[in-house]
Coordinates of C-alpha atoms in Angstrom, one line a residue:
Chain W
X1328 CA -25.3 -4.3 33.6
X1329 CA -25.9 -5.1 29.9
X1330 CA -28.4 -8.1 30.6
X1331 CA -27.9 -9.8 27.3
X1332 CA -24.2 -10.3 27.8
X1333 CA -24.7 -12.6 30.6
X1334 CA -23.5 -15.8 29.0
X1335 CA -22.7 -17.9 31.9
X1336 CA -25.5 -20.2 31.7
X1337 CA -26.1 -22.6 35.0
X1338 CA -28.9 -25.3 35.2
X1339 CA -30.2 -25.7 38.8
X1340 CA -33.4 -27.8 40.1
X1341 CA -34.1 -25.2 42.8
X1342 CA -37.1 -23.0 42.0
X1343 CA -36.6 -19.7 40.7
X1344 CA -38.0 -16.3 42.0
X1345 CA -36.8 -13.1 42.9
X1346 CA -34.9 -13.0 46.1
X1347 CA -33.9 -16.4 46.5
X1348 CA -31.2 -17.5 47.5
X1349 CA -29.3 -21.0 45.7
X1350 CA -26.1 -22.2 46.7
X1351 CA -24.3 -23.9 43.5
X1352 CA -22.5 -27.5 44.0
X1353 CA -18.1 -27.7 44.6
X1354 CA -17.8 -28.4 40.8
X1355 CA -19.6 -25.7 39.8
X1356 CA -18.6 -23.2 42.9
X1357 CA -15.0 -23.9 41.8
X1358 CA -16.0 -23.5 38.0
X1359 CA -16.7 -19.9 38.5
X1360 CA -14.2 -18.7 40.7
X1361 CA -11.0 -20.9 39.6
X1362 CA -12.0 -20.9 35.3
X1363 CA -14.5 -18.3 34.8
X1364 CA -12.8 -15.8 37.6
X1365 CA -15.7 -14.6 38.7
X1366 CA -16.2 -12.6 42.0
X1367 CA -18.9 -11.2 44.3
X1368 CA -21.3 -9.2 42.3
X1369 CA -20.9 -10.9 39.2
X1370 CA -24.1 -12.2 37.1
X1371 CA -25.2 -15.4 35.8
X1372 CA -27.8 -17.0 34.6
X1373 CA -29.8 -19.6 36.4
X1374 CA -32.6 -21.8 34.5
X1375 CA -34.9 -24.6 34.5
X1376 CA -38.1 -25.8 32.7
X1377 CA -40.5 -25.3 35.9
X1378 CA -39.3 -21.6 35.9
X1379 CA -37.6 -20.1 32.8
X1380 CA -34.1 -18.3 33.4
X1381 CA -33.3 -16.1 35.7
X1382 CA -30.6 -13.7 36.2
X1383 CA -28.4 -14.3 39.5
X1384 CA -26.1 -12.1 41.8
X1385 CA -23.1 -13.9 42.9
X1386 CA -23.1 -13.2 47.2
X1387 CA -21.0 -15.2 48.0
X1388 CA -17.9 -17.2 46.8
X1389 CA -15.3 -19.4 48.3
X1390 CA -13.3 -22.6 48.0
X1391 CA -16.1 -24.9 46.5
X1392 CA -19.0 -22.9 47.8
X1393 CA -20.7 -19.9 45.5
X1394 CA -24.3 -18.5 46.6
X1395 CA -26.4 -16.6 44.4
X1396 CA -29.1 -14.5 44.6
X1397 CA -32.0 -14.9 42.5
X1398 CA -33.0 -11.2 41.1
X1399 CA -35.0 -11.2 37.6
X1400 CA -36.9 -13.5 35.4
X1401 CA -35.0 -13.3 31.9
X1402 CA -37.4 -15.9 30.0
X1403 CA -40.1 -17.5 31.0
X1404 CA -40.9 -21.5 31.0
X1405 CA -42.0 -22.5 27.5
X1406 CA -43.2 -25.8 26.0
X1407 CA -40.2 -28.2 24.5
X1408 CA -40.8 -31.1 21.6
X1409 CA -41.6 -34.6 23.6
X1410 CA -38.9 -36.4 21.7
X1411 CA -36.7 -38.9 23.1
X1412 CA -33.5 -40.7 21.9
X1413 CA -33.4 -44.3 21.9
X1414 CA -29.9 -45.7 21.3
X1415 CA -27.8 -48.5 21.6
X1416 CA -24.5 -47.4 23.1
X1417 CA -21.2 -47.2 21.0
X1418 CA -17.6 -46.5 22.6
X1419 CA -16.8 -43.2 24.9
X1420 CA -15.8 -40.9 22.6
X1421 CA -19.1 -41.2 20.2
X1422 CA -21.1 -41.6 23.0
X1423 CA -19.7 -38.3 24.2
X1424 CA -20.7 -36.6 21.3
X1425 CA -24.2 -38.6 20.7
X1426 CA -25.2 -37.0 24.5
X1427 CA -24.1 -33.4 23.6
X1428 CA -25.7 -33.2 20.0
X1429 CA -28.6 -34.9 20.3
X1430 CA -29.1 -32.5 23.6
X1431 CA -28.9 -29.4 21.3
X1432 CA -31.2 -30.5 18.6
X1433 CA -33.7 -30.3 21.3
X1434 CA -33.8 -34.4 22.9
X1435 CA -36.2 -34.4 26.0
X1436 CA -35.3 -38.1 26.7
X1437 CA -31.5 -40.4 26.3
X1438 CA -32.6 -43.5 26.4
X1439 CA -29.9 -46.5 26.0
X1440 CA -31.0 -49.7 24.7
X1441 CA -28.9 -53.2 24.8
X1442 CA -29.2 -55.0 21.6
X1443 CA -27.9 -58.6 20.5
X1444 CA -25.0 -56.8 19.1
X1445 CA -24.6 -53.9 21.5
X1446 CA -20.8 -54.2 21.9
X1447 CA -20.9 -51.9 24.6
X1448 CA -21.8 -53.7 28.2
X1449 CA -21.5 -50.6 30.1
X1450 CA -22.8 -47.3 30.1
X1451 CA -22.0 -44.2 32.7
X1452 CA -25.0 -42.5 33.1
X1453 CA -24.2 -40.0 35.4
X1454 CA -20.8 -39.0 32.7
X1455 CA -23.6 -38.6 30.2
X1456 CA -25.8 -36.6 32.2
X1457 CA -22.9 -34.4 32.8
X1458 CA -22.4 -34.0 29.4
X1459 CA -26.4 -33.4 28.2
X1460 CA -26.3 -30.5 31.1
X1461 CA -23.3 -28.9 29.9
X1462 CA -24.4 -29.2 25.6
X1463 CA -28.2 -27.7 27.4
X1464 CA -26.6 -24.6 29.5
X1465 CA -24.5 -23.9 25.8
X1466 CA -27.4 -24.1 23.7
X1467 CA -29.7 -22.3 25.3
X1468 CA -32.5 -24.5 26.3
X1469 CA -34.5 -24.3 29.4
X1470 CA -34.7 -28.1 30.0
X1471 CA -32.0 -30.6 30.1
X1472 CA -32.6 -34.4 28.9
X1473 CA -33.1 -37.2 31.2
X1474 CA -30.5 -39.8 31.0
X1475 CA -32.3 -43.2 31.9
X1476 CA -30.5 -46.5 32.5
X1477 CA -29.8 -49.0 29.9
X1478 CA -32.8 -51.8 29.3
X1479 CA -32.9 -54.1 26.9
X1480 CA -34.5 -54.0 23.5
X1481 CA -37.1 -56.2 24.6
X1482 CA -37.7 -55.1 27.9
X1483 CA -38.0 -51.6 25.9
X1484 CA -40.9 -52.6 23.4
X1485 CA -42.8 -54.6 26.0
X1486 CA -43.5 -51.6 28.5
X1487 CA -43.7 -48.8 25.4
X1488 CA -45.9 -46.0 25.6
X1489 CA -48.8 -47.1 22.9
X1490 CA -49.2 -43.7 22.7
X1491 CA -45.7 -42.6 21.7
X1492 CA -44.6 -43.6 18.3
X1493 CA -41.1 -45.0 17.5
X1494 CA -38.8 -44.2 14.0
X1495 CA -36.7 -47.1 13.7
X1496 CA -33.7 -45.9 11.2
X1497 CA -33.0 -49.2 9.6
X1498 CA -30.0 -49.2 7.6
X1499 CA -31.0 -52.5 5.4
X1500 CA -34.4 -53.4 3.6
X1501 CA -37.0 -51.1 2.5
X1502 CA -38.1 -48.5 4.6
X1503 CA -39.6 -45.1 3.6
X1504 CA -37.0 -42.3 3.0
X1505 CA -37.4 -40.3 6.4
X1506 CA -38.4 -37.0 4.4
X1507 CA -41.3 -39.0 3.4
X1508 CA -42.1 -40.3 6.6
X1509 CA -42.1 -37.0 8.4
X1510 CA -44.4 -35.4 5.6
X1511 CA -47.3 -38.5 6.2
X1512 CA -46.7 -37.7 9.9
X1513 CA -47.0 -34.0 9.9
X1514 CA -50.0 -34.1 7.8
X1515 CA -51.3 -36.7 10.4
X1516 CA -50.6 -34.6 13.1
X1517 CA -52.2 -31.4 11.4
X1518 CA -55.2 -33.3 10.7
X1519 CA -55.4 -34.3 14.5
X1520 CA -55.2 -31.0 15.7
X1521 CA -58.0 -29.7 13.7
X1522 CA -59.9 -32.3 15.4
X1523 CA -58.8 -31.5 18.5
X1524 CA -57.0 -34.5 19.1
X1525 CA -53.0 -34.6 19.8
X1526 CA -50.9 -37.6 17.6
X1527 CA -48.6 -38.3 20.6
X1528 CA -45.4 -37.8 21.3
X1529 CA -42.3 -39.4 19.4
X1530 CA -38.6 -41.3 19.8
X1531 CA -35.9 -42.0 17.5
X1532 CA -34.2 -45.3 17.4
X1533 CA -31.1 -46.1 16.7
X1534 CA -29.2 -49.7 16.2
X1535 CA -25.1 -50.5 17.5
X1536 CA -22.5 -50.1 15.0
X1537 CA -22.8 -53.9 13.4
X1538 CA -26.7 -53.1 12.9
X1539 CA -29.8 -55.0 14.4
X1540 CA -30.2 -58.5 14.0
X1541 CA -32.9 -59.2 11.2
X1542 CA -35.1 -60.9 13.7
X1543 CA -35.1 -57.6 16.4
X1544 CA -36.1 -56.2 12.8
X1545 CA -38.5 -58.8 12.3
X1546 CA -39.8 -58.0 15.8
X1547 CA -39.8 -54.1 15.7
X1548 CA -41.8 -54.1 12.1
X1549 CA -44.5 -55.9 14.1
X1550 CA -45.0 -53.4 16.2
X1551 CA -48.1 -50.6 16.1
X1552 CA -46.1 -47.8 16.7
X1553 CA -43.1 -48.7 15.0
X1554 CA -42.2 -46.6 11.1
X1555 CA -39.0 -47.8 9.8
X1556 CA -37.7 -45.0 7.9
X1557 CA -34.1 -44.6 5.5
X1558 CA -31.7 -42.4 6.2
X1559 CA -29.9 -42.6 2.7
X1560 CA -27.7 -44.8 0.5
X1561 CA -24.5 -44.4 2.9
X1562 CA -24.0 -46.7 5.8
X1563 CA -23.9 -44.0 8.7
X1564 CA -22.6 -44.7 12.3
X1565 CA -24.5 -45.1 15.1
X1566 CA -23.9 -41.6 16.3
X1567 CA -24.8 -39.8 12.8
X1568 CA -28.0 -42.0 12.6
X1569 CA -29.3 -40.4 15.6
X1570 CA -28.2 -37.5 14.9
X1571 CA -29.3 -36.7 11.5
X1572 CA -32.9 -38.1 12.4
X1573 CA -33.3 -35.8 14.8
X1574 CA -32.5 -32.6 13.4
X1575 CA -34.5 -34.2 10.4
X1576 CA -37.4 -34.8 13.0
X1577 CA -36.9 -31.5 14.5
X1578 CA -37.0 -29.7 11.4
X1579 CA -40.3 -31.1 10.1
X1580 CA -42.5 -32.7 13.1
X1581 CA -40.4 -30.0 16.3
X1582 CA -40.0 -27.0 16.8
X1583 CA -38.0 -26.5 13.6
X1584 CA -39.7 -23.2 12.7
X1585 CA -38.9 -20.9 15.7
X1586 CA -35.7 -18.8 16.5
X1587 CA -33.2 -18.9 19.1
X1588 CA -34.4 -16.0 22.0
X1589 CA -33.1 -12.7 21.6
X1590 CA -29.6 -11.8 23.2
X1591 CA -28.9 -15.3 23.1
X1592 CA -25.5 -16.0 21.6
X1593 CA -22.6 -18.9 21.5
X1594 CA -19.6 -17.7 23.2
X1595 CA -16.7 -17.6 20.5
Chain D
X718 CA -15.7 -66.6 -0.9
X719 CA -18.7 -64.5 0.0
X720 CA -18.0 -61.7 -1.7
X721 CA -20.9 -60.0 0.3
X722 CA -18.6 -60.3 3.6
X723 CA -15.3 -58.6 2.5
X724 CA -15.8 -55.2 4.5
X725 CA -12.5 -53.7 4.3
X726 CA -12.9 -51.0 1.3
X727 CA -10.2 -48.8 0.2
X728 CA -10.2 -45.8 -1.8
X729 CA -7.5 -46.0 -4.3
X730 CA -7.0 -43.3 -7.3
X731 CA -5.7 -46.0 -9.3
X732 CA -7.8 -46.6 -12.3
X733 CA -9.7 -49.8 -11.8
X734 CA -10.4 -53.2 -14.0
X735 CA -9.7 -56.7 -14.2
X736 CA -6.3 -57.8 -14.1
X737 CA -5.1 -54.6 -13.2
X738 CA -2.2 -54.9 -10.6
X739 CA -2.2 -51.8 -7.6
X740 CA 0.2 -50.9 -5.3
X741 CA -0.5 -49.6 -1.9
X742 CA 1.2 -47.0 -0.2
X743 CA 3.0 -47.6 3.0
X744 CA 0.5 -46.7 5.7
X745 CA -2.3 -48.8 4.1
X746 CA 0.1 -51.7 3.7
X747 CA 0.9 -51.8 7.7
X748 CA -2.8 -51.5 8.3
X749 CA -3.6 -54.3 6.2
X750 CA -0.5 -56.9 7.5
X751 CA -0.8 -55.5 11.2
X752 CA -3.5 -54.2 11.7
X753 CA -6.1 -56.6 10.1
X754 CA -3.5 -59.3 10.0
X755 CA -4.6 -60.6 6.5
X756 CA -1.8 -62.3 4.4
X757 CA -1.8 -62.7 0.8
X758 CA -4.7 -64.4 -1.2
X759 CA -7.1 -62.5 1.1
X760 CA -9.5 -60.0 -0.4
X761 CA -10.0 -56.5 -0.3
X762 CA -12.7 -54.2 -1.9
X763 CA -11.0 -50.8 -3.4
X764 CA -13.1 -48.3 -5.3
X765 CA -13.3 -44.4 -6.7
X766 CA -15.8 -42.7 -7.9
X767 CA -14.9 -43.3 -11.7
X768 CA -14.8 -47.1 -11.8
X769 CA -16.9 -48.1 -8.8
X770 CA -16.2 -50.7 -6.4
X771 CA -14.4 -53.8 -7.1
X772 CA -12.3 -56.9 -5.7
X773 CA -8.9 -57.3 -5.4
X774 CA -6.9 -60.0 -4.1
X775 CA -3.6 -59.4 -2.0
X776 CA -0.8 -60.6 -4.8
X777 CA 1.9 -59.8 -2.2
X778 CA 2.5 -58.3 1.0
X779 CA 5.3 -57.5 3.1
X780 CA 6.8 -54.5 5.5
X781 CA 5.8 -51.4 4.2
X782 CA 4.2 -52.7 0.8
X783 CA 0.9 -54.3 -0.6
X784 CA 0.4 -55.2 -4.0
X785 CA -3.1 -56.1 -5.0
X786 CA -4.7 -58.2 -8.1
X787 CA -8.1 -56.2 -9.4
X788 CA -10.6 -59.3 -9.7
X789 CA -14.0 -58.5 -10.8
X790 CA -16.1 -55.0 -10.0
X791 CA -19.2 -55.7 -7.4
X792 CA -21.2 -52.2 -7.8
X793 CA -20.9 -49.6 -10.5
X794 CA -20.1 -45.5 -10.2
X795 CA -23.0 -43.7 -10.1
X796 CA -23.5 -40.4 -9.8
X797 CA -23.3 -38.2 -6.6
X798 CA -25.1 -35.3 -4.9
X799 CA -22.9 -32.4 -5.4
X800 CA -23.3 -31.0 -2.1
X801 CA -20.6 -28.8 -0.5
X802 CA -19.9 -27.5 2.8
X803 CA -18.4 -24.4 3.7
X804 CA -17.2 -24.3 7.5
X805 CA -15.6 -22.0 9.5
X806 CA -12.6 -24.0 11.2
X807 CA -13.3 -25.3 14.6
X808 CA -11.2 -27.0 17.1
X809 CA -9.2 -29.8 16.8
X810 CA -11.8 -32.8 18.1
X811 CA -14.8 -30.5 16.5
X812 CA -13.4 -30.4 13.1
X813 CA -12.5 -33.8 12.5
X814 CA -16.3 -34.6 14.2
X815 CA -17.3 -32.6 11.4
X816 CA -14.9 -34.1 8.3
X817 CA -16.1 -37.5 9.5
X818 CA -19.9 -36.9 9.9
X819 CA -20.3 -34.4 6.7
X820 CA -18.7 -37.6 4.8
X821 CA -20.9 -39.7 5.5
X822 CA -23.7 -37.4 4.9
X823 CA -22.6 -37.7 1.4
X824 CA -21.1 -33.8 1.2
X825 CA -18.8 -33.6 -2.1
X826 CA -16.5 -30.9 -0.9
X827 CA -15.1 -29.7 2.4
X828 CA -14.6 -26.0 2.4
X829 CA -12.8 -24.1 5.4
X830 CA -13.5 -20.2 5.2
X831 CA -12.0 -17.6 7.7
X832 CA -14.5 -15.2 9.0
X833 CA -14.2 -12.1 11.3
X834 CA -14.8 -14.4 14.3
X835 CA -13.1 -17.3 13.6
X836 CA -10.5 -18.0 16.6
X837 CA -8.9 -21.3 14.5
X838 CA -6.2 -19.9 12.4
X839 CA -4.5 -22.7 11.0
X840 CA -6.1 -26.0 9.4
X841 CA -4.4 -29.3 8.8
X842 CA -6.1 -30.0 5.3
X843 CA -3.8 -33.0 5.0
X844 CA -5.7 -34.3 8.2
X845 CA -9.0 -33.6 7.5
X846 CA -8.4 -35.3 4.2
X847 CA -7.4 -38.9 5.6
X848 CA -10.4 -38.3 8.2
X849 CA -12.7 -37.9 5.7
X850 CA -11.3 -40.9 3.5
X851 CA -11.4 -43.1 6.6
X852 CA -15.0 -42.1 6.5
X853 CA -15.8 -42.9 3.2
X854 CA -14.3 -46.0 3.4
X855 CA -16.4 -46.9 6.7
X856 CA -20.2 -45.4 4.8
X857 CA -19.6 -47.1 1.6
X858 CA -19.5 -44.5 -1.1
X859 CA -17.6 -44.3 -3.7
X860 CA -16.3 -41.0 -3.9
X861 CA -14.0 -39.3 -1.3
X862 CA -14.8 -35.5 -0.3
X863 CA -12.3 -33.0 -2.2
X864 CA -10.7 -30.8 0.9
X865 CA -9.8 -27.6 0.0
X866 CA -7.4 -24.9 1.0
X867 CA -9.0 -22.2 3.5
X868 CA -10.4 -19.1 1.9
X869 CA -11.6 -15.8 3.7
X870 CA -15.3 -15.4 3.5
X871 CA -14.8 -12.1 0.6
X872 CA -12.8 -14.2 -1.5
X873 CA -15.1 -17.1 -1.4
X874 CA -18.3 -15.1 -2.4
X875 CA -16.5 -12.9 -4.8
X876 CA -15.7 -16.3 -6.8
X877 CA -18.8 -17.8 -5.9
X878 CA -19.9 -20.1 -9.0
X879 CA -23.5 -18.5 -10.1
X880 CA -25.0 -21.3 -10.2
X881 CA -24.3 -22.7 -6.8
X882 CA -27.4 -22.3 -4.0
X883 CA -25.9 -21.0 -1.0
X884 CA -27.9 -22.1 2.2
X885 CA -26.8 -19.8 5.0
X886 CA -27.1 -21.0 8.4
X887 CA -28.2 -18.1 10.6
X888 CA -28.6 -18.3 14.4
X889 CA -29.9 -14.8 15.0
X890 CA -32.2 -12.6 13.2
X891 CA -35.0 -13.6 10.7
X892 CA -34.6 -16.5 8.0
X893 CA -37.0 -19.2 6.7
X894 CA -37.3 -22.7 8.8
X895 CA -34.7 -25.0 6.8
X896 CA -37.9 -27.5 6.6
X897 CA -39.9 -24.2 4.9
X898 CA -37.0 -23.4 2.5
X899 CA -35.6 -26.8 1.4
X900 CA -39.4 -27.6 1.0
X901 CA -39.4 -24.4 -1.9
X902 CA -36.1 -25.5 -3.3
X903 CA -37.5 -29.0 -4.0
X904 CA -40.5 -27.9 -5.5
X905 CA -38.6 -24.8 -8.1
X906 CA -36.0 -27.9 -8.6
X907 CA -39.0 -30.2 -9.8
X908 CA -40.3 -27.5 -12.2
X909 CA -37.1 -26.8 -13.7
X910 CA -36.6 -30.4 -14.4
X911 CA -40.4 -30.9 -15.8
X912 CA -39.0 -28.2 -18.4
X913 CA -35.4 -29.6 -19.2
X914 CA -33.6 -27.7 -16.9
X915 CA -31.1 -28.2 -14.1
X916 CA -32.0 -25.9 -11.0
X917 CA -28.1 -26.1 -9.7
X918 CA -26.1 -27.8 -7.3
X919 CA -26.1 -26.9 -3.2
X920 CA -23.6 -25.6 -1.0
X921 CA -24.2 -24.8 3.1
X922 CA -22.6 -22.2 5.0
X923 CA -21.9 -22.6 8.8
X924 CA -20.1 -19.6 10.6
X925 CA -17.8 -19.7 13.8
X926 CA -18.5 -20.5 17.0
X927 CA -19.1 -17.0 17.7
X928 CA -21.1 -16.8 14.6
X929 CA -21.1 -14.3 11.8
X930 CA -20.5 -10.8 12.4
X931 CA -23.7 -8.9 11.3
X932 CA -21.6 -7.2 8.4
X933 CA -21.1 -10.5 7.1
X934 CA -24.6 -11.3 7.2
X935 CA -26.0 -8.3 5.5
X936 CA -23.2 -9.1 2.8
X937 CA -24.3 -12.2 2.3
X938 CA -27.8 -11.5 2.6
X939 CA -27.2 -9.6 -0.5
X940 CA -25.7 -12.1 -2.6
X941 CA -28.6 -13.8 -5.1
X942 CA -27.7 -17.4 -4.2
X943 CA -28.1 -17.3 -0.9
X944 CA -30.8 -18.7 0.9
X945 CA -30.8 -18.1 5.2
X946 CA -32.1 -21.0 7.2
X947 CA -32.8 -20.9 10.8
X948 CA -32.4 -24.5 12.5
X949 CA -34.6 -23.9 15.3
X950 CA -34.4 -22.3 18.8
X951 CA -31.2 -23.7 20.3
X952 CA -28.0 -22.1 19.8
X953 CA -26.1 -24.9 17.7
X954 CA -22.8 -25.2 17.9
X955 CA -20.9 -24.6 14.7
X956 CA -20.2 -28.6 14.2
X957 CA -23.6 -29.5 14.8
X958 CA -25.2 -27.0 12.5
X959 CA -23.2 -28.0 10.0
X960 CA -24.0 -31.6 10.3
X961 CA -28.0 -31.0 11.3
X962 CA -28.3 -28.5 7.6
X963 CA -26.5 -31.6 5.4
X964 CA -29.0 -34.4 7.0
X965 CA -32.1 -32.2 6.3
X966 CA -30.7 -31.3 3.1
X967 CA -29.7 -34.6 1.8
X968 CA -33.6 -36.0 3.5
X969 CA -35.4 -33.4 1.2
X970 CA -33.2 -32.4 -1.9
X971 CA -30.4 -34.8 -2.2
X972 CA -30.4 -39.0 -2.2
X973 CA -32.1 -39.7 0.9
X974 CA -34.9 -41.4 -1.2
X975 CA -31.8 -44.0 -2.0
X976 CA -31.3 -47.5 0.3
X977 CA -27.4 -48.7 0.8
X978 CA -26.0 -51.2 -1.7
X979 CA -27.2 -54.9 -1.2
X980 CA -24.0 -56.6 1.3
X981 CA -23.2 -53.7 2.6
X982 CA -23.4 -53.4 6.2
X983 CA -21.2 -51.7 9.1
X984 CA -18.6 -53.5 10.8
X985 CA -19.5 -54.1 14.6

């Protein structure tokens, strides 16, 4: 067996070591054996944060059941950026796609937040953590977001992490240009590192579609943790916002400077 | 009328000033009598990247036709990044993601190119076109993105403009973090303008799904304009790269210094 042509990449919470046994959900049972047409013997790959990824035997395979058997570690657990999305949700489609790209640029945490003029009333939380999983076992990562439950913007800021700090993309008034903002943060950072010290963890925030109102601005800008940045003279959606901030983030302040593992490879 | 609340902008090729009378083709009439239910005396904004933005009053309005009075121009053309990206053709709901989020991050010419791996063999240019007009109109620029026909990878390189960076987005192998290399380009495009000269407009290059074959990469890694980025240690997919290089080039090298024009907002 050519080990790096395992593509079949399947996130499970059980723990991972050799000789295990896991037995894999009806969606996902049914995934392999009806789509994939896989049978006994056949590889995957298994994978979570706790223990890395893990190529797995098929044992067993029926109508909606499939158990594996655990045989080698293929990658070991490794740290991932501490970056969560904060959003305010926009219609299915975009929402969709917000879950799936802002899970391959590396989000550890979706986050939706209700705004004055969040249009949206209800989000499915379990439809989006469907989707994170699926965009993580594509892209490679170990870990898959954690999809919370919506709270409201207030409700957000009062119970905040001091610790974590928060770019607010505003689309209207001054900010600083984001490029800028990541430069004074890196340097930050570098210069708490050499003393030892860690400058804490970040999140991206994102307004609905019609903006925030100016006094959720007013109230954000107040804030200790809070850098406003621009993201350019176009008005972008909701959904580019978040994602052009984070790969913009990533890029600078994540883990922008190392490479996919080796073997790994999109499917065409 | 508060001029600062007319939100529905249409990009028109029609050359623009006051008194000028336009005519509006037959889809953009039906939008603006059934859709948006506006009658005639209501106002419009149309714009193009020669005269700028500018009112216009609906003169007349019936099934199938729009006539509209040019009133007085509210922001001026300026000038553009001249940005392009190069894509190989995705699927259907991928593609038009990308048309629509590459427009707003202010890209001046979409450019399908078939590679080895590309599975999408035939691309509705026509389609990609009014997506990424529909998105200008949404961002508030004032140019639309040229769509071109698809070229194969050889005959795009082999009439490659000299002058034109080339930043190559590679998923495998070794290549400079985009953050490391954009960070070079700024600096070499700050000394060149300190002595008079222009350091050359930008182009990025994302490959298929499947990415490029590894002959394609060592031809292009010949090529002296190119410049290979890595975006990090996920496997992107081909829409998301695409999307992820623009933002970080746009934050570092293009107009991301630059706030929207005063009045402009989304619409919720």
């Amino acid at each position: 067996m050519d080990e790096t042509r395992v593509e079949t990449r399947l996130h499970v919470t059980d723990a991972l070591a050799a000789g295990r046994e896991i037995g894999l959900d009806h969606g996902r049972a049914h995934f392999l054996r009806s789509v994939l047409r896989l049978s006994r013997g056949a590889h995957v790959a298994v994978f979570n944060a706790r223990d890395g990824e893990w190529l797995a035997r098929i044992d067993g395979l029926g109508k909606g059941w499939c158990s594996l058997a655990v045989a080698r570690q293929r990658r070991e657990p490794a740290p991932e950026p501490d970056v969560w999305t904060v959003f305010a949700p926009i219609k299915r489609a975009r929402i969709d796609f917000l879950a799936e790209k802002v899970t391959e640029l590396g989000c550890a945490v979706l986050q939706p937040v209700i705004t004055q003029r969040t249009a949206v009333s209800r989000v499915n939380v379990e439809r989006l953590a469907a989707n994170a999983r699926e965009a993580a076992e594509q892209c490679s990562r170990l870990s898959v977001p954690e999809v919370r439950e919506p709270v409201s913007l207030s409700a957000l800021t009062a119970a905040w992490p001091a610790e974590r700090h928060l770019l607010l993309c505003a689309e209207a008034g001054t900010a600083t240009p984001i490029a800028e903002a990541l430069a004074a943060a890196l340097t930050a950072a570098l210069a708490a590192a050499d003393s030892g010290a860690d400058s804490g963890p970040w999140a991206i925030l994102t307004g609905p579609e019609g903006g925030f109102a100016q006094s959720e601005l007013d109230a954000l800008l107040e804030l200790p943790f809070v850098t406003p940045v621009g993201l350019g003279p176009r008005l972008l959606r909701a959904d580019t916002a978040a994602v052009a901030a984070l790969a913009c983030w990533q890029a600078v302040l994540g883990d922008g400077r190392r490479r996919p593992p080796r073997g790994a490879f999109l499917p065409a």
